[in-house]
């Protein structure tokens, strides 16, 4: 955990100091889980897109961008 993040949260005074480590750990875990899910989704899209026409692939990617707000770059 970054000491800068910890100090920033302390300076804000919004969170009880004894909970800051837990908050940062939960946040880091959330980000790692999100990155894993995005990676898994990207791998699934790549796998299935090899088996479908290009136009259909573009339609699906467009739909996913709109629905999830996730930006994909291949």
Tab-separated table of N, CA and C in Angstrom:
chain	number	residue	atom	x	y	z
A	1	UNK	N	0.824	-1.184	0.000
A	1	UNK	CA	0.000	0.000	0.000
A	1	UNK	C	0.865	1.242	0.000
A	2	UNK	N	0.456	2.156	-0.762
A	2	UNK	CA	1.199	3.399	-0.893
A	2	UNK	C	1.003	4.263	0.350
A	3	UNK	N	2.131	4.722	0.892
A	3	UNK	CA	2.056	5.623	2.043
A	3	UNK	C	1.386	6.935	1.660
A	4	UNK	N	1.557	7.353	0.400
A	4	UNK	CA	0.908	8.585	-0.060
A	4	UNK	C	-0.613	8.468	0.010
A	5	UNK	N	-1.145	7.320	-0.420
A	5	UNK	CA	-2.590	7.107	-0.361
A	5	UNK	C	-3.060	7.120	1.088
A	6	UNK	N	-2.296	6.445	1.931
A	6	UNK	CA	-2.658	6.359	3.342
A	6	UNK	C	-2.655	7.748	3.983
A	7	UNK	N	-1.629	8.515	3.716
A	7	UNK	CA	-1.536	9.868	4.273
A	7	UNK	C	-2.654	10.761	3.736
A	8	UNK	N	-2.958	10.582	2.456
A	8	UNK	CA	-4.029	11.380	1.855
A	8	UNK	C	-5.365	11.098	2.549
A	9	UNK	N	-5.655	9.814	2.780
A	9	UNK	CA	-6.901	9.462	3.461
A	9	UNK	C	-6.920	9.987	4.895
A	10	UNK	N	-5.775	9.927	5.561
A	10	UNK	CA	-5.693	10.477	6.922
A	10	UNK	C	-5.967	11.974	6.901
A	11	UNK	N	-5.362	12.665	5.935
A	11	UNK	CA	-5.524	14.119	5.838
A	11	UNK	C	-6.972	14.519	5.563
A	12	UNK	N	-7.679	13.685	4.802
A	12	UNK	CA	-9.083	13.988	4.516
A	12	UNK	C	-9.929	13.966	5.788
A	13	UNK	N	-9.552	13.086	6.706
A	13	UNK	CA	-10.270	12.991	7.968
A	13	UNK	C	-11.663	12.408	7.852
A	14	UNK	N	-11.954	11.747	6.757
A	14	UNK	CA	-13.284	11.185	6.528
A	14	UNK	C	-13.408	9.789	7.138
A	15	UNK	N	-12.327	9.026	7.075
A	15	UNK	CA	-12.347	7.647	7.541
A	15	UNK	C	-11.627	7.533	8.883
A	16	UNK	N	-12.126	6.657	9.758
A	16	UNK	CA	-11.398	6.419	11.002
A	16	UNK	C	-10.015	5.850	10.684
A	17	UNK	N	-9.011	6.348	11.355
A	17	UNK	CA	-7.632	5.967	11.045
A	17	UNK	C	-7.404	4.461	11.140
A	18	UNK	N	-8.081	3.810	12.077
A	18	UNK	CA	-7.876	2.366	12.250
A	18	UNK	C	-8.456	1.549	11.091
A	19	UNK	N	-9.257	2.159	10.226
A	19	UNK	CA	-9.851	1.441	9.095
A	19	UNK	C	-9.155	1.731	7.765
A	20	UNK	N	-8.232	2.640	7.750
A	20	UNK	CA	-7.605	3.061	6.489
A	20	UNK	C	-6.869	1.915	5.807
A	21	UNK	N	-6.114	1.109	6.552
A	21	UNK	CA	-5.406	-0.022	5.932
A	21	UNK	C	-6.392	-0.993	5.282
A	22	UNK	N	-7.502	-1.273	5.972
A	22	UNK	CA	-8.519	-2.172	5.415
A	22	UNK	C	-9.150	-1.581	4.158
A	23	UNK	N	-9.422	-0.296	4.182
A	23	UNK	CA	-10.015	0.377	3.020
A	23	UNK	C	-9.079	0.292	1.820
A	24	UNK	N	-7.811	0.579	2.029
A	24	UNK	CA	-6.843	0.527	0.926
A	24	UNK	C	-6.657	-0.898	0.420
A	25	UNK	N	-6.632	-1.867	1.318
A	25	UNK	CA	-6.485	-3.267	0.912
A	25	UNK	C	-7.707	-3.704	0.096
A	26	UNK	N	-8.904	-3.333	0.560
A	26	UNK	CA	-10.119	-3.680	-0.187
A	26	UNK	C	-10.124	-3.021	-1.563
A	27	UNK	N	-9.675	-1.792	-1.631
A	27	UNK	CA	-9.615	-1.075	-2.906
A	27	UNK	C	-8.631	-1.755	-3.855
A	28	UNK	N	-7.456	-2.114	-3.351
A	28	UNK	CA	-6.466	-2.803	-4.184
A	28	UNK	C	-7.003	-4.146	-4.670
A	29	UNK	N	-7.679	-4.875	-3.783
A	29	UNK	CA	-8.270	-6.161	-4.155
A	29	UNK	C	-9.332	-5.972	-5.228
A	30	UNK	N	-10.168	-4.962	-5.074
A	30	UNK	CA	-11.205	-4.661	-6.062
A	30	UNK	C	-10.581	-4.382	-7.426
A	31	UNK	N	-9.527	-3.558	-7.451
A	31	UNK	CA	-8.883	-3.227	-8.726
A	31	UNK	C	-8.261	-4.455	-9.377
A	32	UNK	N	-7.620	-5.313	-8.586
A	32	UNK	CA	-7.026	-6.538	-9.133
A	32	UNK	C	-8.108	-7.457	-9.687
A	33	UNK	N	-9.219	-7.596	-8.950
A	33	UNK	CA	-10.328	-8.424	-9.433
A	33	UNK	C	-10.907	-7.866	-10.730
A	34	UNK	N	-11.052	-6.555	-10.794
A	34	UNK	CA	-11.579	-5.912	-11.995
A	34	UNK	C	-10.653	-6.134	-13.189
A	35	UNK	N	-9.351	-5.983	-12.976
A	35	UNK	CA	-8.386	-6.222	-14.057
A	35	UNK	C	-8.460	-7.664	-14.538
A	36	UNK	N	-8.618	-8.610	-13.616
A	36	UNK	CA	-8.713	-10.028	-13.970
A	36	UNK	C	-9.979	-10.279	-14.790
A	37	UNK	N	-11.095	-9.704	-14.361
A	37	UNK	CA	-12.349	-9.889	-15.093
A	37	UNK	C	-12.268	-9.276	-16.486
A	38	UNK	N	-11.646	-8.108	-16.598
A	38	UNK	CA	-11.486	-7.478	-17.911
A	38	UNK	C	-10.602	-8.334	-18.806
A	39	UNK	N	-9.539	-8.883	-18.235
A	39	UNK	CA	-8.639	-9.738	-19.001
A	39	UNK	C	-9.371	-11.002	-19.463
A	40	UNK	N	-10.136	-11.613	-18.557
A	40	UNK	CA	-10.900	-12.810	-18.917
A	40	UNK	C	-11.900	-12.507	-20.025
A	41	UNK	N	-12.583	-11.384	-19.900
A	41	UNK	CA	-13.560	-10.992	-20.916
A	41	UNK	C	-12.881	-10.746	-22.258
A	42	UNK	N	-11.749	-10.073	-22.227
A	42	UNK	CA	-11.005	-9.822	-23.464
A	42	UNK	C	-10.596	-11.142	-24.111
A	43	UNK	N	-10.120	-12.094	-23.304
A	43	UNK	CA	-9.718	-13.397	-23.839
A	43	UNK	C	-10.903	-14.139	-24.446
A	44	UNK	N	-12.058	-14.078	-23.793
A	44	UNK	CA	-13.253	-14.724	-24.337
A	44	UNK	C	-13.667	-14.082	-25.653
A	45	UNK	N	-13.623	-12.770	-25.700
A	45	UNK	CA	-13.991	-12.065	-26.929
A	45	UNK	C	-13.041	-12.446	-28.056
A	46	UNK	N	-11.756	-12.481	-27.760
A	46	UNK	CA	-10.781	-12.854	-28.791
A	46	UNK	C	-11.017	-14.282	-29.267
A	47	UNK	N	-11.292	-15.195	-28.343
A	47	UNK	CA	-11.521	-16.594	-28.696
A	47	UNK	C	-12.739	-16.734	-29.612
A	48	UNK	N	-13.857	-16.132	-29.199
A	48	UNK	CA	-15.081	-16.277	-29.979
A	48	UNK	C	-15.062	-15.443	-31.254
A	49	UNK	N	-14.337	-14.338	-31.240
A	49	UNK	CA	-14.325	-13.493	-32.431
A	49	UNK	C	-13.563	-14.144	-33.581
A	50	UNK	N	-12.685	-15.081	-33.258
A	50	UNK	CA	-11.984	-15.809	-34.319
A	50	UNK	C	-12.960	-16.674	-35.109
A	51	UNK	N	-14.094	-16.992	-34.485
A	51	UNK	CA	-15.047	-17.909	-35.102
A	51	UNK	C	-16.257	-17.200	-35.704
A	52	UNK	N	-16.276	-15.876	-35.680
A	52	UNK	CA	-17.437	-15.176	-36.231
A	52	UNK	C	-16.984	-14.115	-37.224
A	53	UNK	N	-17.881	-13.704	-38.082
A	53	UNK	CA	-17.540	-12.684	-39.073
A	53	UNK	C	-17.148	-11.364	-38.406
A	54	UNK	N	-16.325	-10.597	-39.094
A	54	UNK	CA	-15.820	-9.332	-38.561
A	54	UNK	C	-16.954	-8.377	-38.198
A	55	UNK	N	-17.970	-8.273	-39.028
A	55	UNK	CA	-19.078	-7.349	-38.747
A	55	UNK	C	-19.751	-7.717	-37.430
A	56	UNK	N	-19.967	-8.972	-37.192
A	56	UNK	CA	-20.609	-9.428	-35.951
A	56	UNK	C	-19.716	-9.099	-34.753
A	57	UNK	N	-18.430	-9.285	-34.903
A	57	UNK	CA	-17.478	-8.969	-33.832
A	57	UNK	C	-17.553	-7.484	-33.491
A	58	UNK	N	-17.595	-6.634	-34.490
A	58	UNK	CA	-17.681	-5.192	-34.253
A	58	UNK	C	-18.984	-4.830	-33.552
A	59	UNK	N	-20.069	-5.486	-33.924
A	59	UNK	CA	-21.358	-5.234	-33.269
A	59	UNK	C	-21.308	-5.605	-31.789
A	60	UNK	N	-20.722	-6.740	-31.490
A	60	UNK	CA	-20.630	-7.197	-30.099
A	60	UNK	C	-19.742	-6.268	-29.287
A	61	UNK	N	-18.595	-5.897	-29.825
A	61	UNK	CA	-17.702	-4.991	-29.100
A	61	UNK	C	-18.371	-3.648	-28.857
A	62	UNK	N	-19.100	-3.163	-29.836
A	62	UNK	CA	-19.817	-1.902	-29.683
A	62	UNK	C	-20.856	-2.011	-28.573
A	63	UNK	N	-21.587	-3.098	-28.547
A	63	UNK	CA	-22.595	-3.317	-27.519
A	63	UNK	C	-21.945	-3.388	-26.133
A	64	UNK	N	-20.835	-4.094	-26.019
A	64	UNK	CA	-20.148	-4.217	-24.733
A	64	UNK	C	-19.637	-2.871	-24.246
A	65	UNK	N	-19.129	-2.072	-25.146
A	65	UNK	CA	-18.647	-0.739	-24.756
A	65	UNK	C	-19.788	0.104	-24.192
A	66	UNK	N	-20.925	0.047	-24.852
A	66	UNK	CA	-22.077	0.845	-24.425
A	66	UNK	C	-22.615	0.340	-23.089
A	67	UNK	N	-22.776	-0.967	-22.957
A	67	UNK	CA	-23.379	-1.548	-21.756
A	67	UNK	C	-22.474	-1.452	-20.538
A	68	UNK	N	-21.179	-1.650	-20.707
A	68	UNK	CA	-20.287	-1.759	-19.553
A	68	UNK	C	-19.466	-0.509	-19.298
A	69	UNK	N	-19.306	0.299	-20.312
A	69	UNK	CA	-18.444	1.465	-20.157
A	69	UNK	C	-16.971	1.102	-20.176
A	70	UNK	N	-16.662	-0.159	-20.468
A	70	UNK	CA	-15.271	-0.620	-20.504
A	70	UNK	C	-14.688	-0.308	-21.869
A	71	UNK	N	-13.476	0.184	-21.874
A	71	UNK	CA	-12.797	0.460	-23.133
A	71	UNK	C	-11.902	-0.727	-23.467
A	72	UNK	N	-12.097	-1.267	-24.658
A	72	UNK	CA	-11.289	-2.386	-25.116
A	72	UNK	C	-10.299	-1.888	-26.151
A	73	UNK	N	-9.108	-2.429	-26.082
A	73	UNK	CA	-8.137	-2.121	-27.128
A	73	UNK	C	-7.478	-3.422	-27.542
A	74	UNK	N	-7.619	-3.737	-28.837
A	74	UNK	CA	-7.032	-4.973	-29.359
A	74	UNK	C	-5.946	-4.633	-30.325
